[in-house]
Coordinates of C-alpha atoms and ligand atoms in Angstrom, one line a residue:
X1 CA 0.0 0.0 0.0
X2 CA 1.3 3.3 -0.9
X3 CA 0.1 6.8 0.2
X4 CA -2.0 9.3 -0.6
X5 CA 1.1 11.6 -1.5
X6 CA 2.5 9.3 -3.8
X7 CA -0.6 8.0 -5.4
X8 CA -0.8 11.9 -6.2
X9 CA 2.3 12.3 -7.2
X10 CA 2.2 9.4 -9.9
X11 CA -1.5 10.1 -11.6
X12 CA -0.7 13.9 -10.8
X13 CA -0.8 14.0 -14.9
X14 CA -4.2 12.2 -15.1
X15 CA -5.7 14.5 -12.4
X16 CA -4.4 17.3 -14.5
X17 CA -6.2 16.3 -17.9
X18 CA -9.3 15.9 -15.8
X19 CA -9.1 19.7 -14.8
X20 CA -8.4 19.9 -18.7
X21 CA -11.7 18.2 -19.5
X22 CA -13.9 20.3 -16.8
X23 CA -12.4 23.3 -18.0
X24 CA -13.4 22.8 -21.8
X25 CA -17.3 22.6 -20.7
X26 CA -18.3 25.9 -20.7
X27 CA -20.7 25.7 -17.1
X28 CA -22.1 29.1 -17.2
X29 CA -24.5 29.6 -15.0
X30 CA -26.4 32.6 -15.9
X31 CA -26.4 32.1 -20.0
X32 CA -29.8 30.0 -20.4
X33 CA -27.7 29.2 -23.7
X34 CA -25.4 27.2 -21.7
X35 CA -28.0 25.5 -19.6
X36 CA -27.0 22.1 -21.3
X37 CA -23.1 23.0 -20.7
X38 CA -24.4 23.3 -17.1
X39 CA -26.2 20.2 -17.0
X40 CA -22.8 18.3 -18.8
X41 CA -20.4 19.5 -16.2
X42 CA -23.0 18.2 -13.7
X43 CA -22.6 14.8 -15.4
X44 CA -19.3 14.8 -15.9
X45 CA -18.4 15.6 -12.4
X46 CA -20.9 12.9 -11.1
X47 CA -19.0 10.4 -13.4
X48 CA -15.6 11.3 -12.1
X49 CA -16.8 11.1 -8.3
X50 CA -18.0 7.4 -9.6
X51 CA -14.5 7.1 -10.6
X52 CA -12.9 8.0 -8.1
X53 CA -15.0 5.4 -5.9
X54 CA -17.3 7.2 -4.5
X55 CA -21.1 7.3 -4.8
X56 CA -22.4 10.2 -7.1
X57 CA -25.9 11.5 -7.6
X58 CA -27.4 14.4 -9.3
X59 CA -30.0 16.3 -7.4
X60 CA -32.3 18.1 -10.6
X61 CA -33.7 21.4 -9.1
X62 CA -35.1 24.3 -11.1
X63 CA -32.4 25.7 -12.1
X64 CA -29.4 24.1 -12.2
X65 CA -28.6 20.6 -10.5
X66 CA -26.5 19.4 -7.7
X67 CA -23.8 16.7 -7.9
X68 CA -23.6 14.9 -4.4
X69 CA -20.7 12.6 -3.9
X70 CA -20.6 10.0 -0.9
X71 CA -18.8 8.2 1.0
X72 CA -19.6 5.5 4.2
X73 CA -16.4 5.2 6.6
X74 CA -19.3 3.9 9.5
X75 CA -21.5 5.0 12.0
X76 CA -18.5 5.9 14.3
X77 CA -16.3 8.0 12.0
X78 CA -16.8 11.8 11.9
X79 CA -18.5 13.3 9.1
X80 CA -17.1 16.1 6.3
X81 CA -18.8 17.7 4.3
X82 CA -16.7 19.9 1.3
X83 CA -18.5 22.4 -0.6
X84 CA -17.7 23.4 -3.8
X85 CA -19.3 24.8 -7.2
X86 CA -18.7 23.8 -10.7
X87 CA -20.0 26.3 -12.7
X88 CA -18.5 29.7 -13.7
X89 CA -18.7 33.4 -14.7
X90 CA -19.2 34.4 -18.5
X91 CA -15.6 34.7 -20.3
X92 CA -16.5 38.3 -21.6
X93 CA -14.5 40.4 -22.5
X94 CA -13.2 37.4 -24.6
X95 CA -10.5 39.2 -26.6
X96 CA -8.7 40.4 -23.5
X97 CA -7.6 36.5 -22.7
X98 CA -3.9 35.5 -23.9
X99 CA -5.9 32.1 -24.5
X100 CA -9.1 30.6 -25.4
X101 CA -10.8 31.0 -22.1
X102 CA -12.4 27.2 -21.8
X103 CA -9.1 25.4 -23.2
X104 CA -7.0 25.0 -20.3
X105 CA -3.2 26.7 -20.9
X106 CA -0.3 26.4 -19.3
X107 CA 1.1 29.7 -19.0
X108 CA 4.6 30.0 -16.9
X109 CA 4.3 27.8 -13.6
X110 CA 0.2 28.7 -14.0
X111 CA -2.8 27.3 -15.7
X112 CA -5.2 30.0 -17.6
X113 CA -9.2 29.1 -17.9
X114 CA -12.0 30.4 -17.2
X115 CA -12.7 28.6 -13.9
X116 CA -9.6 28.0 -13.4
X117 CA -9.6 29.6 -10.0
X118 CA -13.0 29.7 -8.9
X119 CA -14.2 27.1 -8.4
X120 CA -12.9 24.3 -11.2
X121 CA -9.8 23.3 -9.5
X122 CA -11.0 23.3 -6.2
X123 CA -13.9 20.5 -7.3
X124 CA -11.0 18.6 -9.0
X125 CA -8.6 18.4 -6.5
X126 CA -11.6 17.9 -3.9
X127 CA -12.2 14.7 -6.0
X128 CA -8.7 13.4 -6.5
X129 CA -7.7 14.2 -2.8
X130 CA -10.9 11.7 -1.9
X131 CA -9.7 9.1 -4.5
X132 CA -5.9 9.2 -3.8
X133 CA -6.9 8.3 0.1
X134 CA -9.7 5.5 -1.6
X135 CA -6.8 3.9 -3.8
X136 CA -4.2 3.7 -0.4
X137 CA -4.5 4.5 3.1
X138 CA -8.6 4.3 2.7
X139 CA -11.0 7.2 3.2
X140 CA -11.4 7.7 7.1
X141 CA -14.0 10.1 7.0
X142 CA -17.7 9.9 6.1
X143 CA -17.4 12.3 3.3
X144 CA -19.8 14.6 1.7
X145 CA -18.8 16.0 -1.7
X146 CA -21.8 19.4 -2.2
X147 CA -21.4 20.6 -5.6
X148 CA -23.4 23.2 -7.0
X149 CA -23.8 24.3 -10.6
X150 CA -25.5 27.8 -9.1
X151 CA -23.1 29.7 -6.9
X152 CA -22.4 32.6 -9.7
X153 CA -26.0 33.3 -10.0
X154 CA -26.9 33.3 -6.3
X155 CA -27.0 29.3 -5.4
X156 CA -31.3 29.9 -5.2
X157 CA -31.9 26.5 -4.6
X158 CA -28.6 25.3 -2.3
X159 CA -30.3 26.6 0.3
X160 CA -33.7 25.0 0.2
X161 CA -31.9 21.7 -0.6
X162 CA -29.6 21.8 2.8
X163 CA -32.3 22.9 5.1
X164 CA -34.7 20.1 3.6
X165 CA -32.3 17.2 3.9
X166 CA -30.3 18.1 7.3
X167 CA -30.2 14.1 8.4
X168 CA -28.9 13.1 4.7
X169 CA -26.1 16.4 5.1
X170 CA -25.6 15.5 8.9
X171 CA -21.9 16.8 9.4
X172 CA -19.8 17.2 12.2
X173 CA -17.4 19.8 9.8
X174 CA -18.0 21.7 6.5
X175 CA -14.9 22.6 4.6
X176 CA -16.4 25.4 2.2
X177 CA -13.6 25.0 -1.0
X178 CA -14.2 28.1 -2.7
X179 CA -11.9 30.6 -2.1
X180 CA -8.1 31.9 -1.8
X181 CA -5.0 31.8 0.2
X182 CA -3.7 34.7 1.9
X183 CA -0.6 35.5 -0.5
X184 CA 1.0 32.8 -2.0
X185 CA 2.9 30.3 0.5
X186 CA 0.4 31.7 3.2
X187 CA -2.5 29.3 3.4
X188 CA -5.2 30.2 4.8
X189 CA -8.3 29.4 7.1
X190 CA -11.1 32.0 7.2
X191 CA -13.3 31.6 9.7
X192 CA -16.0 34.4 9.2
X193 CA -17.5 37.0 7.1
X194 CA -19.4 39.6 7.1
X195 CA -23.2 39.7 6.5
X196 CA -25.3 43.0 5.3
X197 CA -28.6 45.0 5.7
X198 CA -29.3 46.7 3.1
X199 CA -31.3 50.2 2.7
X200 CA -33.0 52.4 0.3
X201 CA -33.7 56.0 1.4
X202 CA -36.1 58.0 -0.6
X203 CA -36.8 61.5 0.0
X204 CA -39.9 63.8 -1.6
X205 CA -40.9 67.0 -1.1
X206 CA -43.7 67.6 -3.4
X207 CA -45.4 65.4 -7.0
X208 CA -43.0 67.1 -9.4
X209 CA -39.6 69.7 -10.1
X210 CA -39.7 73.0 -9.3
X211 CA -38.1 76.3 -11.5
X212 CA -35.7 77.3 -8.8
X213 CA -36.5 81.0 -9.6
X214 CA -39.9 80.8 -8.7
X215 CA -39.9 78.4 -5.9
X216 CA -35.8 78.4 -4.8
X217 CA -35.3 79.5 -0.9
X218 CA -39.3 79.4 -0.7
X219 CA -39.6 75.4 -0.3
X220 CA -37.4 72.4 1.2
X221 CA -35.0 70.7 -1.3
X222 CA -34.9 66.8 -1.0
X223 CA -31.0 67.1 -2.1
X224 CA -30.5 69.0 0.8
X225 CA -32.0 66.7 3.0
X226 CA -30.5 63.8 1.8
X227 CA -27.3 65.0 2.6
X228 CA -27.9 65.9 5.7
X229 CA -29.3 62.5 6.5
X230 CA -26.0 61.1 4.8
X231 CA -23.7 63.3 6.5
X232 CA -25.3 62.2 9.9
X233 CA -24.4 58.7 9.2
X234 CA -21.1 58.7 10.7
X235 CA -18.5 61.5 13.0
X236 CA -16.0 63.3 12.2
X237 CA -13.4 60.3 13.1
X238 CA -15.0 57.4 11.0
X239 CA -17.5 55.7 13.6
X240 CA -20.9 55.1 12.5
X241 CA -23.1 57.4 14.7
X242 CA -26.6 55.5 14.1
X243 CA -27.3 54.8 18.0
X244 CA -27.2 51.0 19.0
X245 CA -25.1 50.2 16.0
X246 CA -22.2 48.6 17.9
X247 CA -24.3 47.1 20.6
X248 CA -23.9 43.5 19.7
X249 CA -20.4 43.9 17.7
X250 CA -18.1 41.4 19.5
X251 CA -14.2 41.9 19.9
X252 CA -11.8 39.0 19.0
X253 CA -9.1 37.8 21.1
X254 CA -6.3 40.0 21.8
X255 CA -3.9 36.8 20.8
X256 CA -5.7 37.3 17.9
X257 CA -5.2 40.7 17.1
X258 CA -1.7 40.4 18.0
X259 CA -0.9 37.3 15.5
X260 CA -3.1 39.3 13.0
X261 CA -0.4 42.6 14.0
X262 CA 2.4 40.4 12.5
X263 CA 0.8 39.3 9.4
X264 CA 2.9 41.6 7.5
X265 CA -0.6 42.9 5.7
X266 CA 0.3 44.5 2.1
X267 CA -1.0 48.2 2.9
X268 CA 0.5 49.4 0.0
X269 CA -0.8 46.5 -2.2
X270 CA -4.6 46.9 -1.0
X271 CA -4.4 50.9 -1.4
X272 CA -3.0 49.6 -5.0
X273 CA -5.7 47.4 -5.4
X274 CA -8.5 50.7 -4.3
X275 CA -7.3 52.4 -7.0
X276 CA -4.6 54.5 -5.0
X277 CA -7.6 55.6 -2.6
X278 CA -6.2 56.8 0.8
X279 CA -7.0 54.2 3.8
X280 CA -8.7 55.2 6.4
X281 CA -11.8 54.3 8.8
X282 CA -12.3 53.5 12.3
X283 CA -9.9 54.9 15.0
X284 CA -8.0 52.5 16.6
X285 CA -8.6 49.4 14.2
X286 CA -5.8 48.5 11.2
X287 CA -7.2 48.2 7.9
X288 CA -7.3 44.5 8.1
X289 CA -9.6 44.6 11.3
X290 CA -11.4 47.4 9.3
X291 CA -12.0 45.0 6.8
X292 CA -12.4 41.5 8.8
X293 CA -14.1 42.4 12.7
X294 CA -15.5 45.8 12.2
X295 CA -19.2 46.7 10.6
X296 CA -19.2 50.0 8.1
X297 CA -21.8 51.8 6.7
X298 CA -21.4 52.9 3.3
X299 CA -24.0 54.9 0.4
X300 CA -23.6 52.7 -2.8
X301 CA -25.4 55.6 -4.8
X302 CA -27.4 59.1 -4.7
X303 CA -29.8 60.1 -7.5
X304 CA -31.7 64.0 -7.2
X305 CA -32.5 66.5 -9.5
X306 CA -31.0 67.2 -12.7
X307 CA -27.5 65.4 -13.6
X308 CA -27.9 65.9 -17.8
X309 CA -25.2 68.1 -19.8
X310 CA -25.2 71.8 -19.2
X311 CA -27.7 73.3 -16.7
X312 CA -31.1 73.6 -15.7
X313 CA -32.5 75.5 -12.7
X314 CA -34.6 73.2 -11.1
X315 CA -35.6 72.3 -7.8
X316 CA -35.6 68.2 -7.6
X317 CA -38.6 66.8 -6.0
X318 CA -36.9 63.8 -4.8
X319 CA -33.7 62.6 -4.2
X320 CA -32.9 58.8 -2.8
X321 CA -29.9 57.0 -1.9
X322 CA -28.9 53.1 -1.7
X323 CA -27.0 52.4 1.8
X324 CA -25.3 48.9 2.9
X325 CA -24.0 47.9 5.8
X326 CA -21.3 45.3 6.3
X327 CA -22.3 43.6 9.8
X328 CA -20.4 41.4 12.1
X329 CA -21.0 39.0 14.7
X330 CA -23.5 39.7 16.7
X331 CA -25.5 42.0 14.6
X332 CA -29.0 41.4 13.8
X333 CA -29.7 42.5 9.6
X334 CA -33.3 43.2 11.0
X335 CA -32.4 45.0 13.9
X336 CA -29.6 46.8 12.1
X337 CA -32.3 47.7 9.6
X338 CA -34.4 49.0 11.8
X339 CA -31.8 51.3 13.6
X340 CA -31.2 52.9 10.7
X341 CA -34.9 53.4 10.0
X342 CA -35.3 55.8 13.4
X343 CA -31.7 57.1 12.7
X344 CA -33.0 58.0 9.1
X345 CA -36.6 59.4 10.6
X346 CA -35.0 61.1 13.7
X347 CA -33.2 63.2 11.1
X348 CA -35.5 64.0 8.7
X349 CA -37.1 68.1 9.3
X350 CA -40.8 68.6 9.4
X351 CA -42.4 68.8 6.1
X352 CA -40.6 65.8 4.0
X353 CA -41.5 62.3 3.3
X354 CA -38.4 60.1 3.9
X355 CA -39.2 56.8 3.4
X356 CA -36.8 53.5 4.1
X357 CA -37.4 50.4 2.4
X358 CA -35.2 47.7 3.4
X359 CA -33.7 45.3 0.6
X360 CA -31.6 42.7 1.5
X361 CA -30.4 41.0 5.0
X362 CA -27.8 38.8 5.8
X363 CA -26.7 37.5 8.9
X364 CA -22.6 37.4 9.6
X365 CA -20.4 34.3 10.1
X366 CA -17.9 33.8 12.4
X367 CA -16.8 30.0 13.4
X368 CA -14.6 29.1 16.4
X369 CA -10.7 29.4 15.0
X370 CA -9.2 26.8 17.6
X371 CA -11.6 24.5 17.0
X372 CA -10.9 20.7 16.2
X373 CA -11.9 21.0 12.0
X374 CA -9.5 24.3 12.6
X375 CA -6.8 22.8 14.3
X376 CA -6.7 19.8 11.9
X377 CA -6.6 21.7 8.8
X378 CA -4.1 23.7 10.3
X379 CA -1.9 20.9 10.9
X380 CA -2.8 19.6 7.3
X381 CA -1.6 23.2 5.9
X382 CA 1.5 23.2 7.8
X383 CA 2.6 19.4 7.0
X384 CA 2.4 20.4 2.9
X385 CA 3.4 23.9 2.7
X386 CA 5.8 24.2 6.0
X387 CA 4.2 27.1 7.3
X388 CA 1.3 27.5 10.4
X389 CA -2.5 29.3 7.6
X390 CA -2.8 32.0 9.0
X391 CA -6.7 32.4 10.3
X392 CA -8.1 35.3 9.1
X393 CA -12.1 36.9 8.4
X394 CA -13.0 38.1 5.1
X395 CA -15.1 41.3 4.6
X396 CA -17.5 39.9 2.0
X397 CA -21.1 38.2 2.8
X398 CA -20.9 34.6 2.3
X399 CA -24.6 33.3 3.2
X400 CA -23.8 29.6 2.8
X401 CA -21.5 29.8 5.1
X402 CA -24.5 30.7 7.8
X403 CA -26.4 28.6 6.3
X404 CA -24.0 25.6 7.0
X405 CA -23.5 27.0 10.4
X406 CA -27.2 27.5 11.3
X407 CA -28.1 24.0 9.8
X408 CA -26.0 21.7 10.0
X409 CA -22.8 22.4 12.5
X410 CA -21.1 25.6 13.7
X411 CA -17.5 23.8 12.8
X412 CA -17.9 25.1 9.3
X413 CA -14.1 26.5 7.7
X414 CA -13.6 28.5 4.4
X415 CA -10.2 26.9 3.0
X416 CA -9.7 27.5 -0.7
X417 CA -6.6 26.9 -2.9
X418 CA -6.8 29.8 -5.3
X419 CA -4.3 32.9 -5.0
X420 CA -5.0 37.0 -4.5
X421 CA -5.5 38.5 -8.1
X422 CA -6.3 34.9 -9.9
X423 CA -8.7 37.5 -11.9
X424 CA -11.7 35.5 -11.1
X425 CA -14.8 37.0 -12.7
X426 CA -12.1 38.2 -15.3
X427 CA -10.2 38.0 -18.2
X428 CA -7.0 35.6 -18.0
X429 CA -8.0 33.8 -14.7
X430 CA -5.0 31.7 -13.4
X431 CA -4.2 29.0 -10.8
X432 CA -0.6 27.7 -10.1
X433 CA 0.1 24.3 -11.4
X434 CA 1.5 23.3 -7.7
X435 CA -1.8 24.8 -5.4
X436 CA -4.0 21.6 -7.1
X437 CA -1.2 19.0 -6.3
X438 CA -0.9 21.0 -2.7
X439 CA -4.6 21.0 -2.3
X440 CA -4.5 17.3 -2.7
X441 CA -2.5 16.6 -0.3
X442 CA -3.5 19.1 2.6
X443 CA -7.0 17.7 1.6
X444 CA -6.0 13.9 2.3
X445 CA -4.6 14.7 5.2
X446 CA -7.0 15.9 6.6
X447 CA -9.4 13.2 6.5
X448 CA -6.7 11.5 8.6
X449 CA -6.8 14.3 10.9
X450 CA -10.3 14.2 11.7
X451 CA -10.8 10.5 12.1
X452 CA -7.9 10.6 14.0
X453 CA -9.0 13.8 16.3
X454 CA -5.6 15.3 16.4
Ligands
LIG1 ZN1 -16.6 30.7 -6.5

């Protein structure tokens, strides 16, 4: 019996032309066009789980389906379940790729598809890191392989499908494989996220524009008191002033604060990446707890009045704004909503309609980073790429990550093989060659890990 390493190492070529094959069927979601590319990638990924000996099935839904791949260690082994997606984004703009976007090209020490990144390697090497441990040491874990063919147009019916088959999706750990390391050589575990409430603010005065000469100085103007309402939004140093806001915001450990102090974060690379924007925000938080631990408040967009070519004198008779919030553990999306619904009506002057309409809610995720599925992976990472991941949050909203949490187990962990800038979403998307044969191999370890319970 050999191991898992070296059965990867030897049919590292054939795991490679698998990629090869997934990558050539254009999956895209969101392009009815492609709905039978969608539905071929859902086959051939349920044929190459069968492969790789474990059982497939392919859950139809009505959109696009769900490949399932399973494996039975026994009733006393702990259960995984990996999460991944296997379709992708649109290609467009095409002519900006140095390659045919669904032909997979070795560029350098990377491979260049669209997919490549996010999520296609990630569902190949989940697959391969399952069969290398079936083909040697054996497959410790009860393992749950939870494809989707839906994540870049929402995942509508992921959701639905997990809460309505909890016992059949009964894990003790979710490994969510969609996502990137820190910088390259810095694996990482993220271990929350933050959620969002969502806010329109409309503001009228009266049922239509007014000529400023004949009504200007005489009435209110909704511009006016839109910005007011903005400006009242946060003080002068940054903090968001809406009362209540931080009530529930928890404070991570100082250990952690203090490992995430000697991360060595790229200022100069994120104010790069803004666009040369200036960084600034919350007193007495660095921009990666900014970004990570910290809620923000931010106006996505303002419409009043007149915004055509040259000038027109007129007095706008509404003006409205979108706002989101970024939220983290423990605020409430309702709650947060409603905060800034009496912020929004304590502030508005007599004599205005100012109407909220909330739009969207989404509670934050934040798992426990010394936890067993933590401390395993860890030790996985560390084993294959010498180093200790660092743990680390994410500022984006990732709802199947509560979703996990809330229905299944809170011992859910975001560990994903891509790297910062792999232009996913974009022209010339890249992996490295070495992160699948890596992911491979931190992945079959840790099966070992977690039967074990190191
Ligand atoms: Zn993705």
């Amino acid at each position: 019996m050999t191991s898992p390493d070296a059965y990867i190492d030897a049919h590292l070529q054939r795991f490679l032309s698998d990629f090869a094959e997934l990558i050539a069927i254009p999956s895209i979601s969101t392009d009815p066009s492609h709905k039978h590319d969608v539905q071929a990638a859902a086959s051939w990924v349920a044929e190459r789980m069968r492969r790789a000996g474990l059982q497939p099935s392919t859950v139809g839904t009505d959109g696009h389906p769900l490949v399932v791949g399973r494996h039975q260690a026994g009733p006393d082994a702990p259960t995984l379940l990996v999460y991944a997606h296997y379709d992708v984004q649109p290609a467009d703009p095409v002519d900006e790729w140095h390659s045919p976007p669904f032909v997979l090209t070795r560029e350098g020490d990377n491979f260049l598809a669209r997919g490549a990144a996010d999520d296609k390697a990630q569902v190949i090497l989940q697959i391969s890191a399952a069969e290398a441990a079936l083909a040697t040491t054996g497959l410790p874990v009860n393992l749950i392989l939870l494809f989707e063919g839906e994540e870049e147009v929402g995942s509508t019916h992921l959701t639905p499908y997990v809460k309505a088959h909890v016992e059949e999706l009964a894990a003790d750990h979710v490994v969510i494989g969609d996502s990137m390391m820190f910088a390259p050589d810095r694996p990482s575990l993220i271990f929350g996220t933050r959620g969002m409430a969502y806010i329109e603010i409309d503001v009228h005065t009266g049922t239509h524009d007014l000529h400023s000469g004949q009504y200007g100085g005489a009435v209110p103007n909704p511009a006016h008191v839109l910005s007011r309402i903005i400006s009242s939004f946060h003080d002068a140093e940054g903090r968001v002033a809406v009362e209540g806001f931080y009530d529930d915001v928890h404070d991570v450990s100082p250990a952690l604060r203090q490992a995430w102090a000697e991360l060595g974060y790229d200022e100069a690379a994120f104010q790069r990446s803004a666009g040369g924007a200036a960084l600034q925000g919350e007193p007495d938080f660095s921009t990666p707890e900014r970004l990570w631990i910290r809620p923000c408040l931010d106006v996505n967009g303002m419409i009043s009045g007149y915004t055509g070519p040259g000038k027109k004198t007129v007095l706008p008779a509404h003006a409205g704004a979108k706002v989101s919030c970024r939220l983290v553990p423990d605020q409430d999306p309702e709650a947060i909503t409603e905060l800034l619904r009496r912020h929004v009506e304590r502030h508005a002057p007599e004599g205005v309609e100012v109407v909220v309409t909330g739009h969207q809610e989404n509670r934050p995720w934040r798992a426990e980073p010394e936890g067993k599925l933590y401390r395993a992976a860890a030790a996985a990472f560390s084993e294959v790429y010498g180093v200790e991941p660092v743990r680390v949050c994410h500022g984006g909203t990732l709802p199947i990550a509560v979703d996990f949490a809330e229905t299944l187990t809170p011992s859910v962990a975001v560990m994903g093989f891509a790297l910062p800038g792999a232009n996913m979403h974009a022209p010339n998307e890249w992996i490295p060659v070495s992160q699948l044969e890596r992911g491979m191999k931190v992945m079959s370890r840790l099966y070992g890990k977690l039967a074990r319970g190191d």
